[in-house]
Amino acid sequence: MALVLHSTNNNKNASKALIAAEYTGVKVELAKNFEMGVSNKTPEFIKMNPIGKIPVLETPDGPVFESNAIARYVTKSKPDNPLFGSSLIEYAQIEQWNDFSATEIDANIARWLYPRLGYGAYIPPAEEAAVAALKRALDALNTHLASNTYLVGHSITLADIIMGCNLSVGFRMIMTKSFTKEFPHVERYFWTVVNQPNFCKILGEVKQAESVPAPPSKKPAPAKEAAKPKAKEEPKKEVKKEEPKFEEEEEAPKPKAKNPLDLLPPSKMILDDWKRLYSNTKTNFREVAIKGFWDMYDPEGYSLWFCDYKYQDENTVSFVTLNKVGGFLQRMDLARKYAFGKMLVIGSEAPYKVKGLWLFRGKEIPKFVMDECYDMELYEWKEVDINDEAQKERVNQMIEDYEPFEGEALLDAKCFK
């Protein structure tokens, strides 16, 4: 029985599974007459994926969603598949690059591209941060590929399939030659991969973008300009007075709803005052900044949380671990007005531990942060008991980058403020 993939035929996430199927000899068929926005809204589809996203793989044992999981399923359908490498360390490195591809490449291409296509608000500072993060990731990838033809080993693996598909959107849509020339080894790698026969069969011919899509204009104003001559033709001047009123009525619904955190009762703790104290304290940090923090802290208006990365054993490469944390902090930008955080990367050798401390407005982790920053679910969260002196001292050590932390050296300490 063939596996059925519910998706459009031009979706790069679906392409991961289809290319893996070509390499493994597993039969995967696209669902017939699939129509985006219609097929994925049916009760039958929602049973397979409750949030209605594509792709979804229908198997004899039940559905699988999330594109990387689907690609893994297809690959593991063939025992001892070389796409998973020839050893345990190669398997781990393949999974390492799959995570890197998702969090550092795919996510940042999306943050750059989609607002320019109108899928989300276009905010220049956010775009600047996305491009900087993407360049940092591509630079790391470029360094690795300077001495490697493929990501792991000497032949195509699942890591190359996932990376190639994720990069294909960037190369096709927004990463022009003037952008990618800074990363010659990435260029060589990408064109090598996408021109393999099994890739060509699914992706077709890939052509690099010649220009960056223009950001959406804020005011589609032609209709208003067309209305002005009509106003002049009217003999009465009252019409001219009515036009601005009509425009004001149109614009009235535009203000955004307030963030629920802005509606909380006022707090004695002013977050910006704490951030300023933290940034400006250069000496006697314990006596000045730490003491100042506890003097300011308002347990009725704020809450403190420890977080531990759930998959510490995966942190086998230092720069990948650091990039993972950096990407998390960038995606937390939506909470900057309501949060302060410290993220520690701990250890002098792999596997590195990632642990954090977060101060949030309100007495719980804000719902909009949990909903919109997918990294949150990668961590175990535990509220700090400020009446426990041991936990309180741990907070102090994390704020001041105390070393050794819990008996180990700090590889890095990053602050979100």
mmCIF file of N, CA and C in Angstrom, residues 187-232:
data_model
loop_
_atom_site.group_PDB
_atom_site.id
_atom_site.type_symbol
_atom_site.label_atom_id
_atom_site.label_comp_id
_atom_site.label_asym_id
_atom_site.label_seq_id
_atom_site.Cartn_x
_atom_site.Cartn_y
_atom_site.Cartn_z
ATOM 1 N N GLU A 187 26.881 28.019 -1.901
ATOM 2 C CA GLU A 187 26.427 28.027 -3.304
ATOM 3 C C GLU A 187 26.791 26.726 -3.996
ATOM 4 N N ARG A 188 28.032 26.343 -3.893
ATOM 5 C CA ARG A 188 28.488 25.103 -4.552
ATOM 6 C C ARG A 188 27.692 23.909 -4.053
ATOM 7 N N TYR A 189 27.513 23.849 -2.753
ATOM 8 C CA TYR A 189 26.771 22.741 -2.146
ATOM 9 C C TYR A 189 25.326 22.716 -2.646
ATOM 10 N N PHE A 190 24.660 23.874 -2.630
ATOM 11 C CA PHE A 190 23.248 23.917 -3.005
ATOM 12 C C PHE A 190 23.040 23.453 -4.438
ATOM 13 N N TRP A 191 23.843 23.986 -5.365
ATOM 14 C CA TRP A 191 23.653 23.605 -6.771
ATOM 15 C C TRP A 191 24.032 22.151 -7.014
ATOM 16 N N THR A 192 24.989 21.631 -6.241
ATOM 17 C CA THR A 192 25.330 20.207 -6.342
ATOM 18 C C THR A 192 24.135 19.348 -5.928
ATOM 19 N N VAL A 193 23.527 19.712 -4.816
ATOM 20 C CA VAL A 193 22.427 18.914 -4.264
ATOM 21 C C VAL A 193 21.189 18.974 -5.150
ATOM 22 N N VAL A 194 20.740 20.170 -5.512
ATOM 23 C CA VAL A 194 19.456 20.278 -6.229
ATOM 24 C C VAL A 194 19.557 19.792 -7.670
ATOM 25 N N ASN A 195 20.773 19.555 -8.150
ATOM 26 C CA ASN A 195 20.916 19.006 -9.500
ATOM 27 C C ASN A 195 21.109 17.498 -9.504
ATOM 28 N N GLN A 196 20.998 16.851 -8.341
ATOM 29 C CA GLN A 196 20.971 15.389 -8.308
ATOM 30 C C GLN A 196 19.654 14.923 -8.941
ATOM 31 N N PRO A 197 19.679 13.826 -9.675
ATOM 32 C CA PRO A 197 18.466 13.372 -10.387
ATOM 33 C C PRO A 197 17.220 13.249 -9.507
ATOM 34 N N ASN A 198 17.377 12.704 -8.292
ATOM 35 C CA ASN A 198 16.208 12.522 -7.426
ATOM 36 C C ASN A 198 15.644 13.852 -6.941
ATOM 37 N N PHE A 199 16.502 14.858 -6.798
ATOM 38 C CA PHE A 199 16.025 16.196 -6.451
ATOM 39 C C PHE A 199 15.316 16.822 -7.650
ATOM 40 N N CYS A 200 15.942 16.726 -8.814
ATOM 41 C CA CYS A 200 15.356 17.317 -10.029
ATOM 42 C C CYS A 200 13.965 16.763 -10.307
ATOM 43 N N LYS A 201 13.776 15.475 -10.046
ATOM 44 C CA LYS A 201 12.484 14.843 -10.321
ATOM 45 C C LYS A 201 11.363 15.491 -9.515
ATOM 46 N N ILE A 202 11.675 15.936 -8.305
ATOM 47 C CA ILE A 202 10.660 16.517 -7.421
ATOM 48 C C ILE A 202 10.643 18.046 -7.492
ATOM 49 N N LEU A 203 11.828 18.665 -7.446
ATOM 50 C CA LEU A 203 11.892 20.128 -7.409
ATOM 51 C C LEU A 203 11.823 20.771 -8.788
ATOM 52 N N GLY A 204 12.146 19.990 -9.830
ATOM 53 C CA GLY A 204 12.228 20.576 -11.159
ATOM 54 C C GLY A 204 13.461 21.462 -11.279
ATOM 55 N N GLU A 205 13.464 22.340 -12.253
ATOM 56 C CA GLU A 205 14.601 23.240 -12.439
ATOM 57 C C GLU A 205 14.530 24.382 -11.416
ATOM 58 N N VAL A 206 15.630 24.591 -10.725
ATOM 59 C CA VAL A 206 15.692 25.662 -9.725
ATOM 60 C C VAL A 206 16.476 26.828 -10.312
ATOM 61 N N LYS A 207 15.874 27.995 -10.333
ATOM 62 C CA LYS A 207 16.544 29.202 -10.802
ATOM 63 C C LYS A 207 16.664 30.195 -9.658
ATOM 64 N N GLN A 208 17.808 30.843 -9.579
ATOM 65 C CA GLN A 208 18.035 31.768 -8.474
ATOM 66 C C GLN A 208 17.295 33.080 -8.692
ATOM 67 N N ALA A 209 16.792 33.635 -7.598
ATOM 68 C CA ALA A 209 16.077 34.911 -7.657
ATOM 69 C C ALA A 209 16.967 36.002 -8.225
ATOM 70 N N GLU A 210 16.414 36.834 -9.084
ATOM 71 C CA GLU A 210 17.170 37.937 -9.675
ATOM 72 C C GLU A 210 16.994 39.228 -8.886
ATOM 73 N N SER A 211 15.962 39.284 -8.051
ATOM 74 C CA SER A 211 15.734 40.487 -7.249
ATOM 75 C C SER A 211 15.008 40.107 -5.976
ATOM 76 N N VAL A 212 15.079 40.983 -4.988
ATOM 77 C CA VAL A 212 14.390 40.788 -3.712
ATOM 78 C C VAL A 212 12.985 41.368 -3.829
ATOM 79 N N PRO A 213 11.941 40.620 -3.442
ATOM 80 C CA PRO A 213 10.579 41.168 -3.523
ATOM 81 C C PRO A 213 10.462 42.486 -2.763
ATOM 82 N N ALA A 214 9.780 43.446 -3.361
ATOM 83 C CA ALA A 214 9.587 44.732 -2.697
ATOM 84 C C ALA A 214 8.635 44.548 -1.524
ATOM 85 N N PRO A 215 8.877 45.255 -0.416
ATOM 86 C CA PRO A 215 7.951 45.150 0.713
ATOM 87 C C PRO A 215 6.599 45.727 0.352
ATOM 88 N N PRO A 216 5.538 45.252 0.972
ATOM 89 C CA PRO A 216 4.199 45.782 0.661
ATOM 90 C C PRO A 216 4.120 47.255 1.026
ATOM 91 N N SER A 217 3.467 48.038 0.148
ATOM 92 C CA SER A 217 3.302 49.458 0.425
ATOM 93 C C SER A 217 2.266 49.629 1.521
ATOM 94 N N LYS A 218 2.456 50.626 2.352
ATOM 95 C CA LYS A 218 1.547 50.849 3.475
ATOM 96 C C LYS A 218 0.198 51.397 3.027
ATOM 97 N N LYS A 219 0.198 52.197 1.949
ATOM 98 C CA LYS A 219 -1.048 52.827 1.519
ATOM 99 C C LYS A 219 -1.334 52.538 0.054
ATOM 100 N N PRO A 220 -2.290 51.656 -0.226
ATOM 101 C CA PRO A 220 -2.715 51.485 -1.604
ATOM 102 C C PRO A 220 -3.633 52.652 -1.985
ATOM 103 N N ALA A 221 -3.012 53.829 -2.319
ATOM 104 C CA ALA A 221 -3.762 55.077 -2.375
ATOM 105 C C ALA A 221 -4.389 55.478 -3.706
ATOM 106 N N PRO A 222 -4.245 54.740 -4.824
ATOM 107 C CA PRO A 222 -4.792 55.245 -6.086
ATOM 108 C C PRO A 222 -6.261 55.610 -6.022
ATOM 109 N N ALA A 223 -7.070 54.844 -5.291
ATOM 110 C CA ALA A 223 -8.514 55.119 -5.263
ATOM 111 C C ALA A 223 -8.803 56.497 -4.662
ATOM 112 N N LYS A 224 -8.049 56.889 -3.660
ATOM 113 C CA LYS A 224 -8.268 58.180 -3.033
ATOM 114 C C LYS A 224 -7.917 59.316 -3.978
ATOM 115 N N GLU A 225 -6.826 59.117 -4.744
ATOM 116 C CA GLU A 225 -6.416 60.159 -5.684
ATOM 117 C C GLU A 225 -7.454 60.327 -6.790
ATOM 118 N N ALA A 226 -8.041 59.195 -7.187
ATOM 119 C CA ALA A 226 -9.040 59.270 -8.242
ATOM 120 C C ALA A 226 -10.286 60.029 -7.776
ATOM 121 N N ALA A 227 -10.506 60.029 -6.494
ATOM 122 C CA ALA A 227 -11.709 60.691 -5.985
ATOM 123 C C ALA A 227 -11.587 62.208 -5.959
ATOM 124 N N LYS A 228 -10.354 62.717 -5.940
ATOM 125 C CA LYS A 228 -10.167 64.159 -5.805
ATOM 126 C C LYS A 228 -10.728 64.967 -6.972
ATOM 127 N N PRO A 229 -10.474 64.562 -8.247
ATOM 128 C CA PRO A 229 -11.043 65.353 -9.343
ATOM 129 C C PRO A 229 -12.561 65.458 -9.271
ATOM 130 N N LYS A 230 -13.228 64.390 -8.825
ATOM 131 C CA LYS A 230 -14.689 64.423 -8.714
ATOM 132 C C LYS A 230 -15.114 65.479 -7.716
ATOM 133 N N ALA A 231 -14.339 65.626 -6.662
ATOM 134 C CA ALA A 231 -14.688 66.623 -5.654
ATOM 135 C C ALA A 231 -14.631 68.025 -6.237
ATOM 136 N N LYS A 232 -13.667 68.278 -7.137
ATOM 137 C CA LYS A 232 -13.538 69.601 -7.745
ATOM 138 C C LYS A 232 -14.693 69.896 -8.690
#
